[in-house]
Structures are given as C-alpha cells and as structure tokens.
Amino acid sequence: MKNFDAVVSQIQKLYNTSDFIPLHQPCFKGNEKKYLEACIDSTFVSSVGKYVDQFEAILADITNTERAVAVVNGTAGIQVALRLAGVEANDEVLTQALTFVATANAISYNGAHPVFLDVDLDTMGLSPQAVSNFLEDNAELKDGDCYNKVTGRKISACLPMHTFGFSVHLDALIKVCNKWRIKIVEDAAEALGSTYKNKPLGSFGDLGVFSFNGNKITTSGGGGAIVTKDERLAEKGKYLTTTAKQPHAYEYFHNELGYNYRMPNINAALACAQLEQLNGFIREKRGLAMRYEDFFKSMGIKFRTETQNTKANYWLMCIELANKKERNAFLDYTNSKGVMTRPIWQLMFRLPMFKDCLRDSQKNAIFLEERIVNIPSSVRT
Ligand SMILES: *Cc1c(COP(=O)(O)O)cnc(C)c1O
C-alpha cells in the first residue's frame, strides 16, 4: 500500500491548512458584491436586465462564438441545445456513459434515447473511434439523415462531454460526425476556458453548453449558457428559453411550447464578476496542477494531465489509482483525514433509468470508473 499519509500532508501544505479541505469551492474576490448591490439597487433582479445582456456578450467573446444565451442551469441548456440541433422524441443521441447524470437526463427530457459509447483512456471523453465503430456497424444514411438500422430510429446528435475540462479528440470526432451527418452539441459544462488547438471548447460543435453551478470554475450561483456561431440558432434558443413569446408591446402570444429557462439578472450579476476572474483562476489552477504533477510522480501515482494540442482549465483535478482496491483505500483514508476526495461518476447504464439503453463494450469507461479519483482543486487564495 502506498503512503497516503504523505498525500494528505502534501494537500494540507498546498492549501496551507489542517482544517477540512473541500473538493471545489467558489472564490469571490472580485466585483461580486459590487455588481450584486448595483443589481439590487436597480430593482431588476429577475428575468431581464443589463447583467444578463453583459454576461451573454462576455461569454460569446470568451468562447469565440457569435452569441451566448443565458439559461437557468446547464442541464436546461443541454436540453434546449439538443432541441435546437434538431433532436426530437424517439431519436437517438450518441454520448458517453462516463459523465455526470445531467448529460443523459437532458437527452431523455427531449424524449430521445441516449446511446452510451466508450471514452478514450487519454481524454476520458467520448471516443471518436467508438463512435465510428458503432455507426459503421449500425447506421445507414437515408436522404441525408443518419438512422440506426437495428432500431429504425434517427440518430440526430452526438453529445461529447469534456471530462473535468480535458478536451475530447475533436478533429477526429467532427470528421466522423460529418461523415454521418450528425450534429454535435458539446457538453462543455466543465470546460469553460479550456482549449483544443488554441480554440475554446464549446465553439466546435453546432452548439456548446456551459454550467455556472456553484461547483464549476466560475459560478452564477446556479446557471448555464448555450453558445453557438449560428445567429439563427441563438435567436431560436433565446426565444425557446423565454417562453416562445411573440415580440409585442403588450400582447401575450406564444407560438409554440417554450420554456421558462431564463437566468435571473441577479445571477448574471454574480457571473459577470466571476468571468472577469476566469483567466486568473485558470492560471492559479494550472500552477496547482504542476505542483500536484511533480508530487504524485514522486509517489508513483498517475496525476492526469492534458493531452497534446489542448489546454485544460483543470477544473477538477484527478489521479488514477492502480485498481479499485487501492482507489477505495485512498478514498477512505483521505476522507477520514478531512481531505475531500471523490470517485469519478458511476457509469450511466448502471443507473435504473438508463439500464436498458444501447451501449458498446465500455472497456475504457469501466477501467477509468474503477481508478479515477478527484482531489481538492479549488483556487487557492
Ligand atoms: C455540472 C454539469 C452539468 C449540468 O449543469 P447544471 O448547471 O448543474 O445543471 C452538465 N453536464 C456536466 C458534465 C456537468 O458537470
């Protein structure tokens, strides 16, 4: 058994405390209070206001997209982004089983069926090869659309997730999806500020989605956003998430089934202050990641790092233990010492509501499920 006491000591040293160390806590050292107070003074704390507009403009800028649409949370953002990509009830959506439950839930909210395909060992995100293998074996193109020959269902979208801010192999994935005429929606909830070949994650798919939940790299308390380079899709996204109301000076007319998925202005105020600090947060986290990398190397434990041509935001940092037994021993020991650590998610097909979904072998996903553990990753102040 490795010396996990040395790990606890090192993490306590890095965070300069022997008190409880959480996995990830937000950092409010910028204009948060100033903007929140201004927002309250303006009385516009709810569904419209200048901070929502400002937040959307800043986020479009950061993500190198045409427009951002602020929404109530990341899950709602994925749900609507899938609908904008053309996903309809009874369609199939290709995604990974190694993800947070929101990814799969958002597919189901549209009445569509998740298909769980394997991840790559190096990125921990959806494997282009697994997607290609599944499509070569099961799919056919009819009138320019992709269908599953076995189920007869349309395969209308692919929803890769950039695990902990590490990019999936985008070029290869885009190539496969283009070949099969499948739209891509990036679940970039964890990946704000990460890049692939120097371009922001979230900007590669037809649409990308971010979360601003309290545990993410920047927070609005609760919130999310859809980004896209397609002005028409953004317009439709804003409309659908604001009850699909026909613009009019005073009449209420709603053209179709829309949602009240707005981000309140008071949450946007918090988010604006947070986005101003994003680059600083990433710089600090990358510094911590380097310290962790050196330390864990000396321990003979694998600290997970970004792949070639990518830059990770290191939202949640993680190590790879030798096997499930060592993983459990690590989790037990560190948590008993007040250093919070957590295993990666259980695979989606193990959950009751997704147990009958289509899936492939999941060889890599199962390997990672048994070994990956998140370690404290907050910005140090
Ligand atoms: C956080 C997260 C979401 C959902 O975001 P919420 O804002 O909590 O709804 C979706 N997908 C992944 C991978 C996430 O980590």
mmCIF file of C-alpha atoms and ligand atoms in Angstrom, residues 73-75 78 99-100 102-103 161 187 189-190 211-213 216 223, ligand 1:
data_model
loop_
_atom_site.group_PDB
_atom_site.id
_atom_site.type_symbol
_atom_site.label_atom_id
_atom_site.label_comp_id
_atom_site.label_asym_id
_atom_site.label_seq_id
_atom_site.Cartn_x
_atom_site.Cartn_y
_atom_site.Cartn_z
ATOM 1 C CA ASN A 73 -28.777 25.891 -15.425
ATOM 2 C CA GLY A 74 -26.514 23.763 -17.556
ATOM 3 C CA THR A 75 -28.916 20.837 -17.717
ATOM 4 C CA ILE A 78 -28.209 20.935 -22.894
ATOM 5 C CA THR A 99 -20.347 11.527 -17.304
ATOM 6 C CA PHE A 100 -22.426 13.400 -14.772
ATOM 7 C CA ALA A 102 -27.232 15.695 -16.376
ATOM 8 C CA THR A 103 -25.799 14.797 -19.797
ATOM 9 C CA MET A 161 -18.562 15.724 -22.704
ATOM 10 C CA ASP A 187 -21.383 19.343 -23.114
ATOM 11 C CA ALA A 189 -20.246 22.307 -18.626
ATOM 12 C CA GLU A 190 -16.871 21.579 -17.004
ATOM 13 C CA SER A 211 -22.739 25.409 -16.472
ATOM 14 C CA PHE A 212 -22.354 28.124 -13.865
ATOM 15 C CA ASN A 213 -23.381 25.977 -10.927
ATOM 16 C CA LYS A 216 -17.934 24.932 -11.506
ATOM 17 C CA GLY A 223 -26.986 28.960 -14.174
HETATM 18 C C1 LIG B 1 -22.427 20.454 -13.997
HETATM 19 C C2 LIG B 1 -22.676 19.637 -15.205
HETATM 20 C C3 LIG B 1 -23.864 19.736 -15.951
HETATM 21 C C4 LIG B 1 -25.087 20.445 -15.518
HETATM 22 O O1 LIG B 1 -25.007 21.682 -15.073
HETATM 23 P P1 LIG B 1 -26.069 22.253 -14.013
HETATM 24 O O2 LIG B 1 -25.822 23.710 -14.162
HETATM 25 O O3 LIG B 1 -25.698 21.707 -12.690
HETATM 26 O O4 LIG B 1 -27.428 21.847 -14.471
HETATM 27 C C5 LIG B 1 -23.972 19.018 -17.125
HETATM 28 N N1 LIG B 1 -23.005 18.211 -17.545
HETATM 29 C C6 LIG B 1 -21.870 18.047 -16.851
HETATM 30 C C7 LIG B 1 -20.840 17.132 -17.372
HETATM 31 C C8 LIG B 1 -21.668 18.743 -15.664
HETATM 32 O O5 LIG B 1 -20.549 18.552 -14.957
#
